[in-house]
Amino acid sequence: MPSRPSQRVTIKDLAREMGVSVATIARAFHPEADIAVATRAAVLRLAAERGYQPDALARSMITGRTRIVGVVVADLENPFYPMVLASLSAALQPAGFNTMLVVAEAGGPVDPALRLLLSYRPEYAIILATNLTTEATRTCAAAQVPLLYFNRAPLDTDARAVVCDNLGGAGSLARHMIAGGMRHPAFISGRADTSTNQERHEGFRTACEAAGLTVREEAAQSFTYAAGQQAARRLLSSGERPDGIMGASDILALGAVDVATREFGLQIPRDLMVAGFDDIPMSAWPAHDLTTVQQPVTAMVERTLAWIRDEPCEGGTLRLPARLIIRGTTRTEPAAERTCNDMKEERA
Amino acid sequence: MPSRPSQRVTIKDLAREMGVSVATIARAFHPEADIAVATRAAVLRLAAERGYQPDALARSMITGRTRIVGVVVADLENPFYPMVLASLSAALQPAGFNTMLVVAEAGGPVDPALRLLLSYRPEYAIILATNLTTEATRTCAAAQVPLLYFNRAPLDTDARAVVCDNLGGAGSLARHMIAGGMRHPAFISGRADTSTNQERHEGFRTACEAAGLTVREEAAQSFTYAAGQQAARRLLSSGERPDGIMGASDILALGAVDVATREFGLQIPRDLMVAGFDDIPMSAWPAHDLTTVQQPVTAMVERTLAWIRDEPCEGGTLRLPARLIIRGTTRTEPAAERTCNDMKEERA
DNA sequence: CTGAAAGCGCTTACAG
DNA sequence: CTGAAAGCGCTTACAG
């Protein structure tokens, strides 16, 4: 066994050791290259032995293909994003792409991070985030990196985006809650400058107004559990209490449920219905059992990969259907018609 | 306004346009380089105008510094990891590093992903994960990339690692539960091949045995909510029920609480105490209010950055203290001495 | 099937 | 303070 070299082994080292040109070594690593079967085998054998692996950076410089997909994520605190990140990254890898991740502060400036990211020449950029100005679109355009917004409908119509039908989803949720007897709807907003918030709010409000109901809005300011709690506190301690609350996202709704039951002693869904949007894993936990609108994450990730594969497709926003998931925090029929023994027994 | 070039602008383009050498352009971007103040200003102005930015790949090839930190994460489903990832990435960025993320399947092979990652020549690799063989250590050593295990004590003692005091943390948790009256302890294991699981189990068991108690172990097989539920089902439907359960992680404990209260009608902490480890955000939610052992994530991330800064420090495992967080799922004193009105009122 | 050579976009001694 | 030149580790026409 030879002594381990102190420097990383390069293509030259291998060429020298085998007495062939560097071109031959390079060819062994390209399936489509013209090279003798035996030569390739010998090269690969020695490469494995020496721990040689072509340098992706050097390769990228020539081919112009870095196989890097840059992902900007702004809010890892909201469990929806880790979920998407895991799914996205898992789909990217078999397609031969690596994920370069930049974490931006929620609501903070994304551009410095984006620029740093772009200096690595990602082949594509995906923005997995909340509020972003059109600055990002321009920055990527200048760097000639195709950009996709995920879960955000950008203001610029020529940008590409994959989102779910927030409007329709929130609308069907509203109708479900109205059928359950909601008379005084309220909506807890997260960040007001996000398209998800705006669309969900509008979908909810439009459906409520169609039924003659006025929606009260309470601004939570951020998509966090604590913000949902605070918004619910304000909502429930005011004069006329809502009897149905939609959170702009699950994490807000979960905070609201908590305050309603624990601090205001309300029975859910009897005294108050609560629902969210996203369908994060916690919403399905029996302890929460939150009615929500499910984002079709798998389909959204699939579309993202399709976009990467057939880049030439034109811009625009792709909107996938969302699905209403009815769980225990909303009623199917008005509470007045129910009897008391609907209450869950806590004892075995 | 000049027409936008169809190709990305390079150092040559700028040099040609300004009538200077490429070296001059390059110098403008290096604070320590010898260059006239006026020249630098002019270069930077034109660069901004043309959207020029030095190519990080080309730069990396020469300097040998890619400013990339490769992170392998194996279990984004467990909320502990997104939390760490956000914290780590946020700390890395101001230090001038970008995060290259590889998501490996929990329990799956990590080596192919790691190799791909290494081809980008990260300056450091961080493994944020559960079960990894010493293969990763060898792979990184061959590529000459310093590797750090985060939240995992590697088998090879010469590898570097930052972990928390799982043993001590689990021990103090056990003593707290014993003081609360636990007589029949049980431990829900996640993946048995992880150091976190092994150390927490051992810490819990040792402390229990010191008090003359035998710990029953139930294998959940994975660190997920569903696995925690299933383990609790087996644990509680057997002949002699435990009166205290520690989950190897919060996510397991949360699943166990759920089954205990909802399916077995147990009152927590009166009939059964449950606790976890990690202190993920959900554990602090009032709906869960889970007693747990907090990992010092901030301190762990700080130590990781210190390691990156002063690389020459030798290997070994750095073990940071963990903190017991007592919440509502455990008792401070035995249940027998309590009265019935300790039960929480659910009405206002 | 293989090699010599140019070149990707930069950085960095070395002169001047 | 600036430029010419070598070179980082590869890939890829172009010959042969």
XYZ file of C-alpha atoms (C1' of nucleotides) in Angstrom:
728
model
C 0.000 0.000 0.000
C 1.536 3.281 -1.137
C 1.862 6.150 1.301
C -1.054 8.552 1.039
C -0.177 11.713 -0.879
C -0.605 14.883 1.094
C -2.304 16.656 -1.808
C -5.586 15.713 -3.344
C -4.984 13.467 -6.345
C -5.682 15.092 -9.696
C -6.115 13.939 -13.238
C -2.442 14.607 -13.901
C -1.301 12.329 -11.115
C -3.369 9.537 -12.531
C -2.178 10.162 -16.090
C 1.441 10.130 -14.991
C 1.036 6.954 -13.008
C -0.686 5.146 -15.866
C 1.506 6.567 -18.583
C -1.442 7.911 -20.569
C -2.676 11.410 -21.375
C -5.022 13.330 -19.150
C -7.564 13.186 -21.958
C -7.729 9.441 -21.579
C -8.366 9.706 -17.877
C -11.081 12.263 -18.513
C -12.746 10.045 -21.091
C -13.030 7.176 -18.678
C -15.422 9.261 -16.636
C -17.663 10.159 -19.551
C -19.972 7.301 -20.523
C -20.444 8.643 -24.043
C -16.740 9.158 -24.733
C -14.806 7.070 -27.243
C -12.463 4.926 -25.219
C -11.364 1.303 -25.181
C -13.262 -0.808 -22.704
C -10.072 -2.103 -21.164
C -8.566 1.350 -20.830
C -11.647 2.674 -19.106
C -11.699 -0.235 -16.699
C -8.055 0.253 -15.824
C -8.516 3.964 -15.250
C -11.559 3.510 -13.073
C -9.817 0.826 -11.077
C -6.829 3.006 -10.324
C -9.043 6.007 -9.654
C -10.973 4.088 -7.043
C -7.720 2.926 -5.526
C -6.274 6.425 -5.311
C -9.552 8.025 -4.290
C -9.585 10.116 -7.415
C -12.767 11.796 -8.463
C -13.041 14.494 -11.130
C -13.235 17.934 -9.629
C -16.772 19.193 -10.136
C -15.613 22.782 -10.059
C -13.110 22.400 -12.868
C -15.600 20.429 -14.869
C -18.285 23.028 -14.355
C -16.034 25.778 -15.615
C -15.759 24.134 -18.978
C -19.123 22.571 -19.448
C -20.961 25.525 -18.013
C -23.068 23.020 -16.131
C -22.501 23.163 -12.422
C -25.286 20.739 -11.529
C -26.052 23.067 -8.688
C -29.569 24.190 -7.924
C -29.614 27.151 -5.617
C -32.400 27.199 -3.068
C -33.250 30.217 -1.002
C -35.424 29.470 1.971
C -36.607 32.182 4.251
C -38.527 30.499 6.982
C -37.311 27.164 8.248
C -39.312 27.763 11.410
C -42.543 27.045 9.618
C -42.528 23.231 9.328
C -43.929 23.487 5.831
C -40.571 24.520 4.445
C -38.376 21.727 5.812
C -40.988 19.402 4.370
C -40.662 20.987 0.950
C -36.894 21.211 1.198
C -36.590 17.526 1.965
C -38.876 16.604 -0.868
C -37.197 18.928 -3.330
C -33.683 17.928 -2.464
C -34.582 14.256 -2.598
C -36.010 14.727 -6.077
C -33.072 16.786 -7.280
C -30.401 14.294 -6.291
C -31.374 11.409 -8.565
C -31.603 13.967 -11.362
C -27.938 14.694 -10.733
C -28.332 18.038 -9.044
C -26.934 19.246 -5.780
C -28.725 21.692 -3.582
C -26.950 24.829 -2.528
C -28.933 26.257 0.315
C -29.122 29.816 1.459
C -31.155 30.615 4.509
C -32.511 34.138 4.538
C -34.185 35.716 7.485
C -37.970 35.593 7.259
C -38.978 38.944 5.894
C -35.372 40.052 5.704
C -33.433 41.045 2.611
C -32.760 38.140 0.344
C -30.584 39.815 -2.215
C -27.120 39.634 -0.616
C -27.593 35.944 0.014
C -28.913 35.451 -3.467
C -25.894 37.169 -5.005
C -23.512 34.999 -3.076
C -25.464 31.998 -4.233
C -25.367 33.127 -7.848
C -21.603 33.449 -7.791
C -21.514 29.653 -7.720
C -23.336 29.672 -11.051
C -26.265 27.492 -10.107
C -28.057 26.208 -13.164
C -31.374 27.055 -11.578
C -32.528 29.036 -8.604
C -35.577 28.219 -6.554
C -37.010 30.643 -4.088
C -38.852 28.857 -1.352
C -40.111 31.723 0.535
C -42.353 34.413 1.622
C -41.900 38.040 0.790
C -39.493 38.781 -1.956
C -39.454 41.807 -4.106
C -39.015 41.612 -7.822
C -35.396 42.394 -7.083
C -34.680 38.679 -6.954
C -36.123 38.246 -10.401
C -33.894 40.976 -11.746
C -30.818 39.702 -9.939
C -31.267 36.242 -11.396
C -32.057 37.603 -14.833
C -28.854 39.628 -14.807
C -26.915 36.505 -13.857
C -28.806 34.565 -16.504
C -29.974 31.999 -14.019
C -33.511 30.713 -14.531
C -35.527 31.346 -11.413
C -38.567 29.582 -10.058
C -40.726 30.747 -7.216
C -42.120 27.914 -5.140
C -45.255 28.585 -3.117
C -45.243 32.229 -4.054
C -46.875 33.965 -6.970
C -44.478 36.695 -8.019
C -45.661 40.120 -9.014
C -43.827 39.992 -12.311
C -45.930 37.916 -14.605
C -43.015 36.730 -16.709
C -41.363 34.997 -13.759
C -41.971 31.302 -13.315
C -43.779 29.975 -10.296
C -45.313 26.807 -8.911
C -48.011 27.413 -6.356
C -51.185 25.782 -5.217
C -54.672 27.113 -5.667
C -54.734 29.214 -2.537
C -57.809 31.077 -3.631
C -59.877 27.998 -4.399
C -58.603 26.115 -1.363
C -59.471 28.898 1.023
C -62.834 29.249 -0.688
C -63.813 25.640 -0.204
C -62.632 25.798 3.387
C -64.871 28.836 3.943
C -67.861 27.056 2.442
C -67.216 24.024 4.600
C -67.112 26.199 7.711
C -70.234 28.081 6.678
C -72.020 24.762 6.240
C -70.821 23.931 9.737
C -72.630 26.968 11.042
C -69.993 29.704 11.001
C -71.654 33.124 11.273
C -68.765 35.323 12.403
C -65.651 34.451 10.425
C -62.203 35.760 11.177
C -58.936 35.413 9.302
C -55.516 35.488 10.910
C -52.999 36.976 8.513
C -49.338 36.066 8.551
C -47.058 38.351 6.631
C -49.303 40.661 4.661
C -46.774 41.075 1.865
C -46.921 37.456 0.763
C -48.985 36.120 -2.068
C -50.016 33.080 -0.047
C -51.491 35.293 2.615
C -53.213 37.573 0.159
C -54.716 34.809 -1.928
C -55.894 32.750 1.009
C -57.411 35.802 2.611
C -59.171 36.758 -0.552
C -60.460 33.251 -1.196
C -61.828 33.018 2.323
C -63.356 36.469 2.267
C -64.960 36.122 -1.138
C -66.672 32.874 -0.193
C -67.838 34.339 3.102
C -69.187 37.453 1.462
C -71.053 35.352 -1.053
C -72.876 33.932 1.959
C -73.484 37.389 3.345
C -70.793 37.179 6.024
C -68.152 39.767 6.802
C -64.661 38.562 7.620
C -62.728 40.166 10.371
C -58.969 40.224 9.819
C -56.392 40.000 12.532
C -52.761 40.524 11.574
C -50.315 38.107 13.175
C -47.384 39.725 11.320
C -45.462 36.502 10.918
C -46.076 32.841 10.220
C -45.290 31.490 13.667
C -47.063 29.653 16.438
C -46.537 32.508 18.889
C -47.947 35.052 16.450
C -51.000 32.835 15.988
C -51.486 32.733 19.738
C -51.306 36.505 20.053
C -53.685 37.103 17.184
C -56.174 34.684 18.702
C -55.916 36.450 22.030
C -56.866 39.749 20.429
C -59.596 38.120 18.401
C -61.209 36.344 21.323
C -60.943 39.033 23.967
C -62.733 41.606 21.828
C -66.448 42.380 22.020
C -67.949 40.075 19.440
C -66.113 36.830 19.226
C -65.709 35.058 15.942
C -67.107 31.535 15.759
C -64.817 30.466 12.955
C -61.155 31.267 12.437
C -59.017 30.508 9.457
C -55.286 30.838 9.921
C -53.327 31.849 6.859
C -51.190 28.819 7.602
C -51.399 25.794 9.857
C -48.812 27.066 12.252
C -50.950 30.143 12.948
C -54.100 28.072 13.307
C -52.376 25.737 15.746
C -51.405 28.671 17.932
C -54.967 29.947 17.772
C -56.441 26.605 18.814
C -54.122 26.555 21.753
C -55.198 29.950 23.075
C -58.872 29.316 22.401
C -58.984 26.102 24.390
C -56.442 26.760 27.088
C -56.858 30.458 27.769
C -60.477 31.024 26.816
C -61.798 27.603 27.743
C -63.562 27.240 24.435
C -64.637 23.864 23.167
C -63.481 23.191 19.616
C -65.300 22.762 17.278
C -68.458 23.306 19.340
C -67.868 26.916 20.430
C -65.354 27.802 17.784
C -64.090 26.294 14.563
C -60.480 26.729 13.538
C -58.697 25.715 10.361
C -55.435 26.371 8.585
C -53.650 25.879 5.312
C -50.656 23.716 4.243
C -51.241 20.444 6.062
C -47.973 20.262 7.930
C -47.313 16.970 9.741
C -48.355 18.373 13.134
C -51.843 19.147 11.872
C -52.475 15.466 11.414
C -51.310 14.629 14.931
C -54.355 13.539 16.918
C -53.556 16.119 19.583
C -54.236 18.831 17.013
C -56.420 17.124 14.426
C -56.617 20.367 12.501
C -58.891 20.874 9.534
C -56.792 22.344 6.771
C -56.168 22.721 3.074
C -53.450 20.462 1.824
C -50.816 21.734 -0.530
C -49.946 19.163 -3.193
C -46.259 19.206 -2.330
C -45.363 16.070 -4.254
C -47.020 17.343 -7.403
C -45.460 20.753 -6.943
C -42.013 19.218 -6.641
C -42.675 17.082 -9.706
C -43.593 20.150 -11.706
C -40.463 21.869 -10.493
C -38.352 19.038 -11.807
C -40.223 19.013 -15.066
C -39.427 22.689 -15.405
C -35.772 21.959 -14.825
C -35.795 19.223 -17.420
C -37.597 21.121 -20.188
C -36.284 24.562 -19.467
C -37.436 26.116 -22.736
C -41.030 26.253 -21.551
C -42.219 29.803 -21.144
C -42.800 31.685 -17.900
C -45.971 32.040 -15.933
C -47.493 30.689 -12.781
C -48.467 27.070 -12.559
C -51.280 26.632 -10.098
C -52.003 23.162 -8.737
C -55.230 22.170 -7.002
C -55.357 22.163 -3.218
C -57.372 19.676 -1.216
C -59.641 20.304 1.742
C -58.830 17.991 4.632
C -61.651 17.911 7.145
C -60.558 16.998 10.637
C -61.751 17.608 14.145
C -61.482 21.358 14.528
C -64.436 22.128 12.298
C -68.049 20.917 12.274
C -69.841 19.369 9.346
C -73.200 20.691 10.529
C -74.221 23.570 12.780
C -73.556 23.115 16.493
C -77.094 24.032 17.525
C -78.424 20.805 16.131
C -75.994 18.690 18.097
C -76.401 17.113 21.465
C -74.064 17.262 24.376
C -72.751 13.745 24.140
C -70.686 14.665 21.156
C -68.043 15.673 23.620
C -65.128 13.342 23.620
C -64.633 11.145 26.612
C -61.158 11.434 28.027
C -61.316 8.273 30.121
C -60.922 4.743 28.860
C -28.417 52.018 -21.511
C -26.400 49.446 -23.444
C -28.087 46.340 -24.758
C -27.717 43.428 -22.365
C -25.107 40.924 -23.539
C -26.416 37.446 -24.087
C -23.468 35.849 -22.309
C -22.573 36.303 -18.689
C -20.031 39.094 -18.389
C -16.529 37.970 -17.422
C -13.413 39.614 -16.188
C -12.153 39.875 -19.775
C -15.158 41.826 -20.931
C -14.659 44.327 -18.176
C -10.930 44.601 -18.830
C -11.520 45.199 -22.526
C -14.181 47.814 -21.872
C -11.997 49.702 -19.408
C -8.797 49.274 -21.333
C -6.972 47.716 -18.391
C -5.609 44.251 -17.709
C -7.647 41.495 -16.140
C -5.300 41.615 -13.184
C -6.472 45.113 -12.402
C -10.085 44.050 -12.468
C -9.290 41.143 -10.201
C -7.459 43.395 -7.742
C -10.448 45.662 -7.365
C -12.278 42.780 -5.766
C -9.571 41.970 -3.253
C -9.522 44.403 -0.339
C -5.901 43.659 0.470
C -4.632 44.057 -3.098
C -2.377 46.908 -4.168
C -4.502 49.099 -6.397
C -5.149 52.811 -6.810
C -8.219 54.006 -4.998
C -9.597 55.655 -8.119
C -9.015 52.577 -10.262
C -10.792 50.352 -7.812
C -13.757 52.700 -7.633
C -14.025 52.838 -11.401
C -13.857 49.062 -11.717
C -16.450 48.484 -9.057
C -18.748 51.061 -10.598
C -18.621 49.475 -14.029
C -18.923 46.009 -12.522
C -22.117 46.973 -10.742
C -23.432 48.484 -13.934
C -22.709 45.405 -16.001
C -23.780 42.998 -13.298
C -20.317 41.527 -13.123
C -19.366 39.427 -10.170
C -16.241 37.267 -9.957
C -17.016 33.641 -10.638
C -16.736 31.785 -7.354
C -15.891 28.558 -9.134
C -12.920 29.961 -11.011
C -11.717 31.696 -7.902
C -12.028 28.548 -5.862
C -9.925 26.593 -8.325
C -6.973 28.843 -7.724
C -7.288 29.715 -4.086
C -8.289 26.232 -3.101
C -10.937 27.841 -0.941
C -14.432 27.165 -2.135
C -16.171 28.739 0.837
C -18.508 25.820 0.689
C -19.468 23.864 3.762
C -21.111 20.599 2.887
C -23.905 19.510 5.151
C -25.385 16.052 5.096
C -28.698 15.782 6.837
C -30.491 12.506 7.127
C -33.737 13.239 8.824
C -35.507 16.466 8.029
C -38.701 14.871 9.332
C -37.528 15.239 12.881
C -38.045 18.950 13.620
C -34.779 19.035 15.511
C -32.794 18.993 12.299
C -34.436 21.894 10.465
C -33.856 23.841 13.644
C -30.174 23.020 13.613
C -29.866 23.539 9.886
C -31.360 27.014 10.116
C -29.108 27.920 12.993
C -26.013 26.494 11.345
C -26.610 28.037 7.976
C -27.368 31.405 9.546
C -24.081 31.273 11.430
C -22.103 30.124 8.405
C -23.243 32.911 6.103
C -21.770 35.894 7.955
C -18.551 33.890 8.183
C -18.549 33.842 4.388
C -19.533 30.243 3.866
C -22.268 28.801 1.747
C -24.099 25.685 2.669
C -24.225 22.845 0.210
C -26.935 20.540 1.399
C -27.319 16.866 0.751
C -30.363 15.121 2.060
C -29.828 11.456 2.739
C -32.563 9.028 3.590
C -32.867 8.434 7.308
C -30.966 5.244 7.924
C -30.093 4.978 4.260
C -26.659 4.964 2.688
C -24.966 8.311 2.951
C -21.862 7.612 0.959
C -22.993 8.228 -2.633
C -24.447 11.582 -1.629
C -21.341 12.397 0.333
C -19.105 11.658 -2.637
C -21.117 13.912 -4.888
C -20.882 16.578 -2.243
C -17.126 16.157 -1.953
C -16.635 16.636 -5.666
C -17.485 20.293 -5.061
C -14.503 20.484 -2.744
C -16.249 21.786 0.337
C -13.789 23.178 2.829
C -15.562 21.386 5.619
C -18.186 18.705 5.880
C -20.739 18.477 8.627
C -22.805 15.410 9.177
C -26.056 16.250 10.818
C -27.446 12.884 11.219
C -28.211 9.635 12.758
C -26.610 6.426 11.773
C -23.498 6.707 9.749
C -20.801 4.180 9.511
C -17.168 5.115 9.763
C -17.259 4.985 5.974
C -18.049 8.700 5.926
C -14.985 9.426 7.987
C -12.813 7.502 5.545
C -14.429 9.057 2.494
C -13.809 12.547 3.808
C -10.289 11.698 4.908
C -9.465 10.431 1.409
C -10.795 13.669 -0.050
C -8.881 15.608 2.582
C -11.996 17.370 3.767
C -12.213 17.947 7.514
C -15.360 16.346 8.837
C -17.418 17.179 11.872
C -20.214 15.091 13.282
C -22.998 17.140 14.779
C -25.217 15.467 17.361
C -23.536 12.154 16.851
C -20.585 10.660 18.625
C -18.676 8.737 15.983
C -17.156 5.370 16.663
C -13.747 6.462 15.467
C -12.244 8.431 18.249
C -10.060 10.561 16.000
C -13.073 12.053 14.232
C -14.341 15.403 15.417
C -17.791 15.746 16.892
C -19.979 18.203 18.725
C -22.678 16.608 20.795
C -24.530 17.278 23.977
C -24.250 15.360 27.172
C -26.854 12.766 26.330
C -25.795 10.526 29.154
C -25.972 13.179 31.849
C -29.134 14.726 30.452
C -30.988 11.428 30.398
C -29.687 10.698 33.885
C -31.038 13.877 35.401
C -34.318 13.310 33.625
C -34.530 9.852 35.154
C -33.815 11.183 38.627
C -36.465 13.844 38.193
C -39.006 11.216 37.183
C -37.999 8.949 40.029
C -38.506 11.843 42.434
C -41.912 12.284 40.838
C -42.779 8.731 41.822
C -41.831 6.677 38.803
C -41.611 2.987 39.736
C -41.858 1.283 36.370
C -39.735 3.118 33.836
C -39.730 2.439 30.127
C -37.578 3.789 27.333
C -38.686 4.140 23.732
C -35.740 3.664 21.420
C -35.497 5.318 18.037
C -32.850 3.939 15.730
C -30.757 1.602 17.813
C -27.625 2.252 15.748
C -27.341 5.898 16.733
C -25.137 7.262 19.432
C -27.856 9.592 20.649
C -30.159 6.684 21.238
C -27.516 4.563 22.901
C -26.272 7.274 25.213
C -29.708 8.473 26.243
C -30.811 4.942 26.883
C -27.762 4.229 28.955
C -28.067 7.447 30.945
C -31.685 6.754 31.725
C -31.093 3.114 32.582
C -28.089 3.723 34.784
C -29.886 6.312 36.868
C -32.924 4.081 37.194
C -30.854 1.096 38.200
C -29.102 3.190 40.813
C -32.542 3.624 42.324
C -33.250 -0.072 42.070
C -35.546 0.208 39.058
C -35.427 -1.866 35.915
C -36.030 -0.130 32.604
C -38.120 -1.761 29.976
C -37.080 -0.939 26.419
C -39.423 -0.675 23.498
C -37.925 -0.218 20.043
C -39.667 2.304 17.839
C -37.159 1.697 15.017
C -37.208 5.276 13.794
C -37.368 8.808 15.161
C -40.897 9.626 14.080
C -44.187 10.523 15.669
C -45.899 7.448 14.233
C -43.191 5.154 15.562
C -43.601 6.727 18.984
C -47.299 6.036 18.860
C -46.807 2.403 17.951
C -44.198 1.852 20.620
C -46.501 3.373 23.227
C -49.324 1.126 22.105
C -47.194 -1.941 22.693
C -45.917 -0.590 25.966
C -49.340 0.258 27.377
C -51.293 -2.730 26.185
C -48.911 -5.196 27.826
C -49.416 -6.749 31.247
C -47.608 -4.394 33.549
C -47.821 -0.846 32.393
C -44.954 1.542 32.877
C -45.711 4.657 34.888
C -42.905 6.675 33.323
C -41.762 6.740 29.720
C -38.770 8.456 28.275
C -38.678 8.834 24.512
C -35.237 8.833 22.942
C -36.321 12.054 21.289
C -39.173 14.517 21.664
C -40.888 13.411 18.512
C -41.191 9.876 19.920
C -42.383 11.142 23.297
C -45.011 13.306 21.644
C -46.393 10.290 19.803
C -46.426 8.344 23.050
C -48.328 11.058 24.930
C -50.890 11.061 22.196
C -51.587 7.345 22.408
C -51.536 7.308 26.196
C -54.166 10.005 26.547
C -56.330 9.407 23.515
C -56.267 5.652 23.148
C -55.680 4.531 26.705
C -57.458 7.383 28.459
C -54.555 7.958 30.782
C -54.171 11.202 32.634
C -50.704 12.716 32.220
C -48.772 13.184 34.435
C -51.075 11.623 37.060
C -51.280 8.088 35.671
C -48.217 8.230 33.519
C -45.246 10.534 33.101
C -43.702 11.051 29.688
C -40.605 12.983 28.674
C -38.349 13.362 25.677
C -35.043 14.783 24.569
C -34.080 17.679 22.255
C -36.602 20.378 23.113
C -38.020 20.888 19.659
C -40.367 23.874 19.309
C -43.488 21.697 19.485
C -42.558 20.449 22.945
C -42.968 23.954 24.295
C -46.406 24.343 22.727
C -48.936 24.399 25.542
C -50.898 21.635 23.860
C -47.932 19.338 24.472
C -46.059 20.976 27.324
C -43.535 18.174 27.250
C -40.843 17.744 29.855
C -37.593 17.250 28.029
C -33.842 17.685 27.972
C -32.757 20.649 25.951
C -29.863 20.409 23.564
C -27.721 23.544 23.638
C -28.076 24.129 19.914
C -26.758 27.683 19.935
C -23.656 26.679 21.832
C -23.192 23.639 19.620
C -23.359 25.800 16.516
C -20.930 28.262 18.046
C -18.466 25.480 18.722
C -18.873 24.266 15.174
C -17.932 27.683 13.856
C -15.017 27.895 16.220
C -13.802 24.597 14.843
C -14.042 25.961 11.334
C -12.111 29.052 12.287
C -9.275 27.355 14.161
C -9.095 24.197 12.181
C -5.737 23.064 13.585
C -7.336 21.951 16.827
C -7.130 18.225 17.245
C -9.946 15.709 16.933
C -12.163 14.328 19.588
C -15.686 14.696 20.790
C -16.785 17.946 22.363
C -19.633 17.328 24.751
C -21.771 20.277 25.841
C -24.082 20.225 28.871
C -27.758 19.526 28.356
C -30.480 21.138 30.420
C -33.511 19.520 31.982
C -36.701 21.398 31.129
C -39.508 20.447 33.451
C -42.945 20.914 31.991
C -46.385 19.449 32.445
C -45.914 15.828 31.438
C -43.978 14.861 34.543
C -44.645 15.278 38.262
C -42.375 16.929 40.769
C -43.658 14.733 43.584
C -45.384 11.361 43.705
C -49.002 11.288 42.509
C -50.260 9.539 45.621
C -49.725 12.647 47.679
C -51.751 14.827 45.379
C -55.416 15.659 45.456
C -57.902 15.511 42.668
C -58.220 19.196 42.058
C -54.848 19.230 40.422
C -56.675 18.393 37.258
C -56.788 21.264 34.891
C -60.107 22.907 34.305
C -60.936 23.092 30.644
C -63.678 25.750 31.021
C -63.162 29.449 31.516
C -9.014 4.550 -29.920
C -5.445 8.088 -28.128
C -2.695 12.445 -27.563
C -1.402 17.436 -27.980
C -3.305 21.715 -27.353
C -6.438 25.326 -26.410
C -9.260 27.201 -23.139
C -13.028 27.840 -19.047
C -12.534 32.530 -15.600
C -10.119 33.656 -12.535
C -5.529 34.729 -9.056
C -0.914 35.721 -8.018
C 3.965 35.987 -7.929
C 7.206 38.549 -10.799
C 8.785 42.543 -13.247
C 8.748 47.192 -14.100
C 0.448 51.014 -8.870
C -0.098 48.045 -13.258
C 0.613 44.338 -16.797
C 2.192 39.889 -18.894
C 2.258 35.277 -17.932
C 1.697 30.986 -15.690
C -1.465 28.017 -13.867
C -5.768 25.882 -10.994
C -8.045 20.842 -12.910
C -10.476 19.726 -15.965
C -13.030 19.029 -21.190
C -13.213 18.836 -26.009
C -12.634 19.604 -30.799
C -8.895 18.295 -33.924
C -5.466 15.243 -35.765
C -3.683 10.960 -36.405
